[in-house]
Coordinates of C-alpha atoms and ligand atoms in Angstrom, one line a residue:
M1 CA 13.0 22.6 38.8
N2 CA 14.8 19.4 40.0
D3 CA 11.8 18.8 42.3
I4 CA 9.4 19.0 39.4
L5 CA 11.6 16.5 37.2
E6 CA 11.7 14.2 40.1
E7 CA 7.9 14.4 40.7
L8 CA 7.5 13.6 36.9
Q9 CA 9.7 10.5 37.3
Q10 CA 7.9 9.4 40.1
R11 CA 4.4 9.8 38.6
R12 CA 5.8 7.7 35.6
A13 CA 7.1 5.0 37.8
Q14 CA 3.9 4.8 39.4
A15 CA 1.8 4.8 36.3
R16 CA 4.0 2.1 34.9
L17 CA 3.3 -0.1 37.9
G18 CA -0.4 -0.2 36.7
G19 CA -2.3 -2.2 39.3
G20 CA 0.7 -2.8 41.4
Q21 CA 3.4 -5.5 41.6
K22 CA 1.1 -8.2 43.1
R23 CA -1.2 -7.9 40.3
I24 CA 1.7 -7.9 37.7
D25 CA 3.0 -11.2 39.5
S26 CA -0.4 -12.7 39.1
Q27 CA -0.5 -11.9 35.5
H28 CA 3.0 -13.5 34.9
A29 CA 1.9 -16.6 37.0
R30 CA -0.5 -17.1 34.4
G31 CA 1.9 -16.9 31.6
K32 CA 0.7 -13.5 30.5
L33 CA 2.6 -10.5 29.7
T34 CA 1.8 -7.0 31.0
A35 CA 0.5 -4.4 28.6
R36 CA 3.7 -2.6 28.6
E37 CA 5.8 -5.7 28.3
R38 CA 3.8 -6.8 25.2
L39 CA 4.1 -3.3 23.6
S40 CA 7.7 -3.3 23.9
L41 CA 7.7 -6.9 22.0
L42 CA 5.6 -5.7 19.2
L43 CA 7.2 -2.3 18.6
D44 CA 10.8 -1.6 17.5
P45 CA 13.0 -1.0 20.6
D46 CA 12.7 2.5 22.0
S47 CA 10.0 3.6 19.4
F48 CA 7.1 3.7 21.8
E49 CA 5.6 7.1 22.4
E50 CA 2.9 7.1 25.2
F51 CA -0.1 9.2 25.4
D52 CA -2.4 10.0 28.3
M53 CA -0.2 8.1 30.8
F54 CA -1.6 10.3 33.6
V55 CA -5.4 9.9 32.6
R56 CA -7.5 8.9 35.5
H57 CA -11.3 7.9 35.7
R58 CA -13.8 10.4 37.1
S59 CA -16.5 8.0 38.7
S60 CA -17.2 8.2 42.3
D61 CA -19.9 5.6 42.9
F62 CA -19.0 2.5 44.9
G63 CA -15.9 4.1 46.6
M64 CA -14.4 4.5 43.1
D65 CA -13.1 8.0 43.8
A66 CA -10.5 6.5 46.4
N67 CA -9.1 4.3 43.8
R68 CA -7.9 6.2 40.7
P69 CA -4.8 4.7 39.2
A70 CA -2.9 6.7 36.6
G71 CA -3.6 5.4 33.1
D72 CA -6.9 3.9 34.0
G73 CA -6.3 0.3 32.5
V74 CA -5.0 1.0 29.1
V75 CA -1.6 1.9 27.6
T76 CA -2.0 3.8 24.3
G77 CA 0.4 5.6 21.9
W78 CA 2.2 5.0 18.7
G79 CA 5.7 3.5 17.6
T80 CA 7.0 1.7 14.8
I81 CA 7.2 -1.9 13.4
N82 CA 10.5 -2.4 11.3
G83 CA 10.5 1.4 11.0
R84 CA 6.9 1.9 10.0
K85 CA 4.4 3.8 12.0
V86 CA 1.6 2.1 13.9
F87 CA -1.0 3.3 16.6
V88 CA -1.6 0.8 19.5
F89 CA -3.4 0.3 22.7
A90 CA -3.0 -2.4 25.2
Q91 CA -5.4 -3.1 27.9
D92 CA -3.9 -3.5 31.3
F93 CA -5.4 -6.2 33.1
T94 CA -3.8 -5.3 36.3
V95 CA -6.2 -2.2 36.7
F96 CA -9.6 -3.2 37.4
G97 CA -9.4 -6.3 35.2
G98 CA -8.6 -4.1 32.1
S99 CA -12.3 -3.1 32.3
L100 CA -13.4 -0.3 29.9
S101 CA -14.4 3.0 31.7
E102 CA -15.4 6.3 30.1
T103 CA -11.8 7.6 30.3
H104 CA -10.3 4.4 29.1
A105 CA -12.5 4.5 26.1
R106 CA -11.5 7.8 25.4
K107 CA -8.0 6.9 25.5
I108 CA -8.6 4.2 22.7
T109 CA -10.9 6.7 20.5
K110 CA -8.1 9.2 20.5
V111 CA -5.4 6.9 19.1
Q112 CA -8.2 5.4 16.7
E113 CA -8.7 9.1 15.5
M114 CA -5.1 9.7 15.2
A115 CA -4.6 6.4 13.2
M116 CA -7.2 7.6 10.7
K117 CA -5.9 11.0 10.6
H118 CA -2.3 10.1 10.0
G119 CA -2.7 7.0 7.9
A120 CA -1.3 4.2 9.9
P121 CA -2.7 1.0 11.1
I122 CA -3.8 0.4 14.7
I123 CA -3.3 -2.7 16.7
G124 CA -5.3 -3.3 19.8
L125 CA -4.2 -5.7 22.4
Q126 CA -7.2 -7.0 24.4
D127 CA -7.1 -8.3 28.0
S128 CA -10.2 -7.0 29.6
G129 CA -13.3 -7.8 31.9
G130 CA -15.4 -5.8 29.6
A131 CA -17.3 -2.8 30.5
R132 CA -16.4 -1.2 33.9
I133 CA -19.3 -2.3 35.9
Q134 CA -19.1 0.6 38.6
E135 CA -19.6 3.3 35.7
G136 CA -22.7 1.7 34.2
V137 CA -24.1 3.4 31.0
A138 CA -20.9 5.7 30.8
A139 CA -18.9 2.7 30.1
L140 CA -21.3 1.1 27.7
A141 CA -21.3 4.8 25.9
G142 CA -17.7 4.5 25.9
Y143 CA -17.7 1.0 24.1
T144 CA -20.1 2.3 21.4
D145 CA -17.6 5.2 20.8
V146 CA -14.7 2.7 20.3
F147 CA -17.1 0.5 17.8
S148 CA -18.2 3.6 16.0
N149 CA -14.6 4.5 15.4
N150 CA -13.9 1.1 14.4
I151 CA -16.4 1.3 11.8
K152 CA -15.1 4.7 10.4
A153 CA -11.6 3.2 10.3
S154 CA -12.8 0.1 8.3
G155 CA -11.3 0.3 4.9
V156 CA -9.3 3.5 5.9
V157 CA -6.4 2.0 8.0
P158 CA -5.6 -1.7 8.7
Q159 CA -7.0 -2.7 12.1
I160 CA -5.8 -5.6 13.9
S161 CA -6.9 -7.1 17.4
V162 CA -5.0 -9.5 19.5
I163 CA -6.9 -11.3 22.1
M164 CA -4.6 -11.8 25.1
G165 CA -6.9 -12.4 27.9
P166 CA -10.8 -12.2 28.4
S167 CA -12.9 -10.6 25.9
A168 CA -16.4 -11.1 26.9
G169 CA -20.0 -9.7 26.3
G170 CA -20.5 -6.8 23.9
A171 CA -16.9 -6.0 24.2
V172 CA -16.2 -8.7 21.6
Y173 CA -17.8 -6.3 18.9
S174 CA -14.7 -4.1 18.9
P175 CA -12.3 -6.8 17.7
A176 CA -15.2 -8.4 15.5
L177 CA -15.2 -4.8 13.6
T178 CA -11.5 -4.9 12.9
D179 CA -9.8 -6.6 9.9
F180 CA -7.9 -9.5 11.7
I181 CA -8.2 -11.2 15.2
F182 CA -5.5 -13.2 16.8
M183 CA -5.8 -15.2 19.9
V184 CA -3.4 -16.7 22.3
R185 CA -3.8 -20.4 23.0
D186 CA -5.1 -21.4 26.7
S187 CA -5.0 -17.8 28.0
S188 CA -7.6 -16.0 25.8
Y189 CA -11.2 -16.4 25.3
M190 CA -14.2 -14.5 23.5
F191 CA -17.8 -15.1 23.9
L192 CA -21.0 -13.1 24.1
T193 CA -22.4 -14.9 27.0
G194 CA -20.1 -16.8 29.5
P195 CA -20.4 -20.4 30.7
D196 CA -22.0 -19.4 34.2
V197 CA -24.9 -17.5 32.4
L198 CA -25.2 -20.3 29.7
K199 CA -25.6 -22.8 32.5
T200 CA -28.4 -20.9 34.1
V201 CA -30.3 -19.9 31.0
T202 CA -29.9 -23.1 28.6
N203 CA -28.4 -25.7 31.4
E204 CA -25.5 -26.1 28.9
V205 CA -22.3 -26.8 30.7
V206 CA -19.1 -25.8 28.8
T207 CA -15.8 -24.5 30.0
A208 CA -14.6 -21.0 28.8
E209 CA -11.9 -22.6 26.6
E210 CA -14.6 -24.8 24.9
L211 CA -16.9 -21.8 24.6
G212 CA -14.5 -19.2 23.2
G213 CA -11.0 -20.2 23.3
A214 CA -8.4 -19.9 20.4
K215 CA -9.3 -23.6 19.1
T216 CA -13.0 -22.9 18.9
H217 CA -12.5 -19.5 17.2
T218 CA -10.0 -20.6 14.6
T219 CA -11.6 -24.1 13.7
K220 CA -15.3 -23.8 14.4
S221 CA -16.5 -20.2 14.2
S222 CA -13.9 -18.5 12.1
V223 CA -14.2 -15.5 14.6
A224 CA -10.4 -15.6 14.8
D225 CA -7.8 -15.5 12.1
G226 CA -5.0 -17.3 13.7
A227 CA -3.9 -18.8 17.1
Y228 CA -0.5 -18.9 18.7
D229 CA 1.0 -20.5 21.8
N230 CA 1.9 -17.6 23.8
D231 CA 2.3 -13.9 24.0
M232 CA 5.7 -13.7 22.4
E233 CA 4.8 -15.8 19.5
A234 CA 1.6 -13.9 19.0
L235 CA 3.4 -10.5 18.8
A236 CA 6.3 -11.8 16.6
E237 CA 3.6 -13.0 14.2
I238 CA 1.7 -9.7 14.3
R239 CA 5.0 -7.8 13.2
R240 CA 5.4 -10.4 10.5
L241 CA 1.8 -9.8 9.1
F242 CA 2.3 -5.9 9.5
D243 CA 5.2 -6.0 7.1
F244 CA 2.8 -7.1 4.6
L245 CA 0.2 -4.3 5.0
P246 CA 0.0 -0.9 3.6
L247 CA -0.3 1.9 6.1
S248 CA -3.7 2.9 5.0
N249 CA -6.0 2.9 2.0
R250 CA -4.0 6.2 0.7
G251 CA -0.7 4.6 0.7
P252 CA 0.9 1.8 -1.5
V253 CA 1.7 -1.7 -0.6
P254 CA 5.1 -1.9 1.3
E255 CA 8.1 -2.7 -1.0
R256 CA 11.2 -4.3 0.4
P257 CA 14.5 -5.5 -1.3
V258 CA 14.3 -8.9 -2.7
F259 CA 17.0 -11.4 -3.7
D260 CA 14.6 -13.8 -5.3
T261 CA 14.5 -13.1 -9.0
H262 CA 11.3 -13.4 -10.9
E263 CA 12.9 -15.5 -13.5
R264 CA 13.2 -18.3 -11.1
I265 CA 11.6 -21.4 -12.7
D266 CA 10.6 -24.6 -10.7
T267 CA 10.4 -27.8 -12.9
A268 CA 8.8 -29.6 -10.0
M269 CA 5.5 -27.6 -10.8
D270 CA 5.4 -29.4 -14.2
T271 CA 4.6 -32.6 -12.4
L272 CA 2.3 -31.0 -9.6
V273 CA -0.9 -32.0 -11.1
P274 CA -1.2 -36.0 -10.9
E275 CA -2.2 -37.8 -14.1
N276 CA -5.3 -39.1 -12.5
P277 CA -7.7 -35.9 -12.2
N278 CA -9.3 -37.5 -9.0
V279 CA -5.9 -37.5 -7.0
P280 CA -5.5 -34.4 -5.0
Y281 CA -2.0 -32.4 -4.6
D282 CA -0.8 -29.7 -2.4
M283 CA -1.8 -26.2 -3.8
A284 CA 0.3 -24.6 -0.9
E285 CA 3.3 -25.9 -2.9
L286 CA 2.4 -23.8 -5.8
V287 CA 1.7 -20.7 -3.5
T288 CA 5.1 -21.1 -1.9
T289 CA 7.0 -21.7 -5.1
I290 CA 5.5 -18.5 -6.7
A291 CA 6.1 -16.4 -3.6
D292 CA 9.3 -14.4 -3.1
E293 CA 11.5 -16.6 -0.8
G294 CA 8.6 -18.9 -0.2
D295 CA 7.1 -16.8 2.4
F296 CA 3.3 -17.2 2.8
F297 CA 1.5 -15.5 5.7
E298 CA -1.8 -17.7 5.8
I299 CA -5.0 -16.3 7.2
Q300 CA -7.5 -18.6 8.9
R301 CA -5.2 -21.7 8.3
D302 CA -7.4 -23.8 10.4
F303 CA -10.8 -22.9 8.9
A304 CA -12.3 -23.9 5.7
K305 CA -9.1 -25.5 4.6
N306 CA -10.4 -26.1 1.2
I307 CA -9.5 -22.7 0.2
L308 CA -6.2 -20.9 0.9
C309 CA -6.2 -17.3 1.9
G310 CA -3.0 -15.1 2.7
F311 CA -0.2 -12.7 1.8
I312 CA 2.9 -13.3 -0.3
R313 CA 5.4 -10.9 -1.8
L314 CA 6.2 -10.8 -5.6
E315 CA 9.3 -8.8 -6.6
G316 CA 9.1 -7.4 -2.9
R317 CA 5.4 -6.1 -3.2
T318 CA 2.7 -7.7 -1.3
V319 CA -0.1 -9.7 -3.1
G320 CA -3.0 -11.4 -1.7
V321 CA -3.6 -15.2 -2.6
V322 CA -6.8 -17.2 -2.9
A323 CA -6.4 -20.7 -3.7
N324 CA -8.5 -23.6 -4.0
Q325 CA -6.9 -26.7 -2.2
P326 CA -7.6 -30.1 -3.8
M327 CA -6.4 -31.7 -0.6
V328 CA -9.5 -31.0 1.2
L329 CA -13.0 -31.7 -0.1
A330 CA -11.4 -31.9 -3.5
G331 CA -11.1 -28.2 -3.5
C332 CA -15.0 -27.6 -3.6
L333 CA -16.3 -24.4 -2.8
D334 CA -18.8 -24.3 0.1
S335 CA -20.5 -21.8 2.4
A336 CA -17.3 -21.5 4.9
A337 CA -14.8 -21.3 2.0
S338 CA -16.8 -18.6 0.4
R339 CA -17.2 -16.5 3.5
K340 CA -13.5 -16.9 4.3
G341 CA -12.4 -16.1 0.7
G342 CA -14.8 -13.2 0.0
R343 CA -13.7 -11.5 3.2
F344 CA -10.2 -11.8 2.3
V345 CA -10.8 -10.5 -1.3
R346 CA -12.5 -7.3 0.1
F347 CA -9.7 -6.6 2.6
C348 CA -7.3 -6.7 -0.2
D349 CA -9.4 -4.7 -2.5
A350 CA -10.0 -2.0 0.3
F351 CA -6.2 -1.6 0.7
D352 CA -5.1 -1.9 -3.0
I353 CA -3.4 -5.2 -2.5
P354 CA -3.3 -7.0 -5.9
I355 CA -5.0 -10.5 -5.9
L356 CA -3.6 -13.6 -7.4
T357 CA -6.2 -16.5 -7.6
L358 CA -5.2 -20.2 -8.3
V359 CA -8.1 -22.5 -9.4
D360 CA -8.7 -26.2 -9.1
V361 CA -12.2 -26.3 -8.3
P362 CA -14.8 -29.0 -9.2
G363 CA -17.7 -27.0 -8.3
F364 CA -19.7 -26.1 -5.2
L365 CA -20.0 -28.8 -2.5
P366 CA -23.6 -30.4 -3.2
G367 CA -26.0 -31.6 -0.6
T368 CA -28.7 -30.6 1.8
A369 CA -26.5 -29.3 4.5
E370 CA -24.9 -26.8 2.3
E371 CA -28.2 -25.8 0.7
Y372 CA -29.9 -25.2 4.2
N373 CA -26.7 -23.5 5.1
G374 CA -27.4 -20.9 2.7
V375 CA -24.5 -21.7 0.3
I376 CA -26.3 -19.8 -2.4
K377 CA -26.0 -16.5 -0.4
H378 CA -22.4 -17.4 1.0
G379 CA -21.3 -18.2 -2.4
A380 CA -22.5 -15.1 -3.7
K381 CA -20.3 -13.3 -1.1
L382 CA -17.1 -14.5 -2.9
L383 CA -18.7 -13.8 -6.3
Y384 CA -19.5 -10.3 -5.3
A385 CA -16.1 -9.7 -3.7
F386 CA -14.3 -10.8 -6.8
G387 CA -16.7 -9.0 -9.0
E388 CA -16.4 -5.5 -7.2
A389 CA -12.6 -5.7 -6.7
T390 CA -10.8 -3.1 -8.8
V391 CA -7.2 -4.1 -7.7
P392 CA -5.1 -6.0 -10.2
L393 CA -6.5 -9.5 -10.6
V394 CA -4.4 -12.3 -12.2
T395 CA -5.7 -16.0 -12.2
V396 CA -4.2 -19.2 -13.0
I397 CA -6.3 -22.4 -13.7
T398 CA -4.1 -25.4 -12.7
R399 CA -6.7 -28.2 -13.1
K400 CA -10.6 -28.1 -12.8
A401 CA -12.6 -25.0 -13.3
Y402 CA -16.1 -26.3 -13.3
G403 CA -19.5 -24.9 -13.4
G404 CA -20.6 -21.9 -11.1
A405 CA -17.3 -22.3 -9.4
Y406 CA -15.4 -21.1 -12.6
C407 CA -17.5 -18.2 -12.7
V408 CA -16.8 -17.3 -9.1
M409 CA -12.9 -17.7 -9.1
A410 CA -12.0 -14.6 -10.8
P411 CA -12.5 -15.4 -14.3
K412 CA -12.0 -12.8 -17.1
N413 CA -15.8 -12.0 -17.4
L414 CA -15.8 -11.0 -13.7
G415 CA -13.2 -8.5 -14.1
A416 CA -9.9 -10.4 -13.9
D417 CA -7.1 -8.8 -15.8
V418 CA -4.7 -11.5 -16.8
N419 CA -5.9 -15.2 -16.9
Y420 CA -3.7 -18.1 -17.5
A421 CA -4.1 -21.7 -17.5
W422 CA -1.9 -24.7 -17.2
P423 CA -2.0 -27.4 -20.1
T424 CA -3.7 -29.5 -17.4
A425 CA -6.5 -27.3 -16.9
Q426 CA -10.1 -28.4 -17.5
I427 CA -12.7 -25.6 -18.0
A428 CA -16.2 -26.9 -18.5
V429 CA -19.8 -26.7 -17.1
M430 CA -19.0 -30.0 -15.4
G431 CA -16.7 -33.1 -15.4
A432 CA -17.0 -35.8 -18.3
K433 CA -18.9 -38.4 -16.3
G434 CA -21.8 -36.0 -15.1
A435 CA -22.0 -34.2 -18.5
V436 CA -22.5 -37.6 -20.4
E437 CA -24.9 -39.0 -18.0
I438 CA -27.1 -36.1 -18.9
L439 CA -26.4 -35.5 -22.6
H440 CA -26.8 -39.3 -23.4
R441 CA -29.2 -40.5 -20.7
K442 CA -30.8 -42.8 -23.2
E443 CA -27.6 -44.8 -23.9
L444 CA -26.5 -45.3 -20.2
G445 CA -27.1 -49.0 -20.7
E446 CA -24.6 -49.1 -23.7
P447 CA -21.1 -48.8 -22.1
D448 CA -19.0 -48.5 -25.4
K449 CA -21.2 -45.6 -26.6
I450 CA -20.7 -44.1 -23.1
A451 CA -17.2 -44.6 -23.2
A452 CA -16.9 -42.8 -26.8
H453 CA -19.0 -39.9 -25.6
T454 CA -17.0 -39.4 -22.6
K455 CA -13.7 -39.4 -24.6
D456 CA -15.3 -37.0 -27.1
Y457 CA -16.3 -34.7 -24.1
E458 CA -13.0 -35.1 -22.5
E459 CA -11.0 -34.1 -25.8
K460 CA -13.2 -31.2 -26.4
F461 CA -13.8 -29.7 -22.9
L462 CA -11.4 -31.0 -20.5
S463 CA -8.5 -28.9 -21.6
P464 CA -7.8 -25.2 -21.5
F465 CA -7.7 -24.9 -25.3
R466 CA -11.3 -24.3 -25.9
A467 CA -11.2 -21.5 -23.4
A468 CA -8.0 -20.1 -25.2
E469 CA -9.5 -20.3 -28.5
R470 CA -12.2 -17.9 -27.4
G471 CA -9.9 -15.6 -25.3
Y472 CA -11.3 -16.4 -21.9
I473 CA -7.8 -17.6 -21.2
D474 CA -5.0 -15.1 -22.2
E475 CA -2.4 -17.8 -22.4
V476 CA -1.6 -21.4 -21.7
I477 CA 1.7 -21.3 -19.7
Q478 CA 4.1 -23.9 -18.5
P479 CA 3.7 -24.7 -14.6
R480 CA 7.3 -24.4 -14.3
S481 CA 7.4 -20.6 -15.4
T482 CA 4.2 -19.6 -13.3
R483 CA 6.3 -17.4 -11.0
R484 CA 7.8 -15.5 -13.9
R485 CA 4.5 -15.1 -15.8
V486 CA 2.5 -14.2 -12.6
C487 CA 5.3 -11.4 -11.7
R488 CA 5.3 -10.1 -15.1
A489 CA 1.5 -9.9 -15.2
F490 CA 1.5 -7.9 -11.9
S491 CA 4.2 -5.6 -13.2
L492 CA 2.0 -4.9 -16.1
L493 CA -1.0 -4.0 -14.1
A494 CA 0.8 -1.8 -11.6
D495 CA -0.7 1.2 -13.0
K496 CA -4.2 -0.4 -13.5
D497 CA -6.9 2.3 -13.6
A498 CA -10.6 1.0 -12.9
D499 CA -13.7 2.7 -13.5
T500 CA -16.7 2.0 -11.5
P501 CA -20.3 3.6 -11.5
W502 CA -21.1 6.0 -8.7
K503 CA -23.0 4.5 -6.0
K504 CA -23.3 5.2 -2.1
H505 CA -22.5 1.5 -1.6
G506 CA -23.4 -2.0 -3.0
N507 CA -25.4 -4.5 -1.2
L508 CA -23.4 -7.4 -0.5
P509 CA -25.1 -10.6 0.2
L510 CA -24.4 -10.6 3.9
Ligands
HXC601 C1 -14.9 -3.6 36.9 C2 -13.7 -5.6 36.9 C3 -14.4 -6.0 35.8 C4 -15.3 -5.1 35.2 C5 -13.1 -7.6 36.5 N1 -12.8 -6.5 37.3 N2 -13.9 -7.4 35.4 N3 -14.0 -4.5 37.4 N4 -15.5 -4.1 35.8 N5 -16.0 -5.4 34.3 C6 -11.8 -6.6 38.3 C7 -12.2 -7.6 39.4 O1 -12.9 -7.1 40.4 C8 -10.7 -7.6 40.1 O2 -10.4 -6.6 41.0 C9 -9.8 -7.7 38.8 O3 -10.7 -7.0 37.9 C10 -9.5 -9.0 38.3 O4 -10.7 -9.7 38.3 P1 -10.8 -11.4 38.7 O5 -12.3 -11.5 38.8 O6 -10.0 -11.4 40.1 O7 -10.0 -12.1 37.6 P2 -10.1 -13.5 37.1 O8 -10.6 -14.5 38.1 O9 -9.2 -13.7 36.1 O10 -11.5 -13.2 36.2 C11 -11.5 -12.4 35.0 C12 -13.3 -12.2 34.5 C13 -14.0 -11.7 35.7 C14 -13.5 -13.6 33.8 C15 -12.9 -11.1 33.4 O11 -13.3 -10.6 36.3 C16 -15.2 -11.4 35.2 O12 -16.1 -12.3 35.0 N6 -15.5 -10.1 35.2 C17 -16.6 -9.4 34.7 C18 -16.8 -9.9 33.3 C19 -18.1 -9.0 32.8 O13 -19.2 -9.6 32.9 N7 -18.0 -7.9 32.1 C20 -19.2 -7.4 31.5 C21 -19.2 -8.0 30.2 S1 -20.5 -7.1 29.3 P3 -9.6 -6.8 42.2 O14 -9.7 -5.6 42.8 O15 -10.1 -7.9 42.8 O16 -8.2 -7.2 41.7 C22 -19.9 -5.9 28.5 C23 -20.8 -5.0 27.9 C24 -20.2 -4.3 26.6 O17 -18.7 -5.6 28.7 C25 -21.3 -3.7 25.8 C26 -20.7 -3.0 24.9 C27 -21.8 -2.2 24.1

């Protein structure tokens, strides 16, 4: 008996060494942690239960039968984050560069399937050279199984990818199919075609970092949702994000004790909106003042900064926030902001996370660049996402809500449940100048008349009261009491029951 136990210990110790001490040292020398070290930081202490530690690949080509390390380059299993269940896999770069074989893929699909069955999120820590070259089509088929499960799990359990090393070629499509991608600065990259191939095919000379590093994907391509300085920071932030998310589409949003009363008022909000309507202010201040303890987990902070998206808690429960940011492009919606907002709204709706929308939008960004970019279709994504959402929707208009952008930003007619406006709100087809120039074109040479028309227009339309008279706004509220009003609205809506006609699925303007 003792011999058998000893053999188990030996086999475990061997498996834990992955590709061996030399390769572990090389991983450390690059500032990267090993797969197991990463999991121990991601999960609660002693909570990790490993599966398939002794799985080995079955290929024999290229002398592979002589090199069959236990675990086959990926560590899989489940554990907890602050006591809540989560399934995980972490690719081990020390074993064949974390490349994906048939059996490596099977280990991943096993935890994906368990995550769906048991209703818990799955987090993948990616650090891989892609398909295991020695296995050919078997590796490609393995990837396809992983993609297929990513698609099945979409909207069933939250899926999070953390890129902590290379992610190249078709392998990028597994993270791309998940809900969130985070990257580690300077040690991770994602691209379909690497710099060497680019140079040969297109003569373009670019570094891996420029082509697919964290900065590129968080500021230019929007492939990634956030970037962190090192493995430790990334894993700590993933724990923070995880605490906001429900375990699955079958479970409620997490609730945690809160010491921040919903009665808290903030008089500074009464003067947040400057007197001059063309002067910007920071909408993030309103978000953090509304949030429990000012805690705001922002998604895609460095991309399309004219819209803010992220998670807060109200009375201990998660709420998604979508807010125009007047500090950037005056808060205009454009293609990038619409894609960012639309995707976030759909995530919240899929997982029953209520949405708070804060509106200060002068319209869609005009210009050929935007029209050629397909802003019509991209704008429709955000419109569609809000319109199909059945979660509780609360909207607060702080200042401008003009034209098509008013229609997009969760107004009542699109299905929002409770719509408030600050006294500074201006709800109209367009701003006064543009409106008067169209309505009174013949009098443009007469400044006094134009001034009188402008004043008249401003009094009639550039306030929330016309909309409130017609019930498009439920109430005009004091800025200082926004947190209280919003908390009470969401508590009213907690048992919202929305009816939608049967369909297989809609046709989101992709
Ligand atoms: C098998 C691989 C491998 C792979 C790396 N290794 N990638 N083994 N299959 N795909 C092995 C190396 O042979 C080496 O083994 C060890 O991992 C570490 O690799 P190094 O090259 O020494 O490390 P580094 O210099 O850091 O370079 C890492 C790398 C490079 C940039 C990832 O290895 C690389 O370019 N690999 C190939 C990437 C690639 O083209 N993959 C296919 C992508 S297409 P030893 O024994 O020497 O330590 C794809 C299709 C998916 O994935 C399609 C899905 C439908």
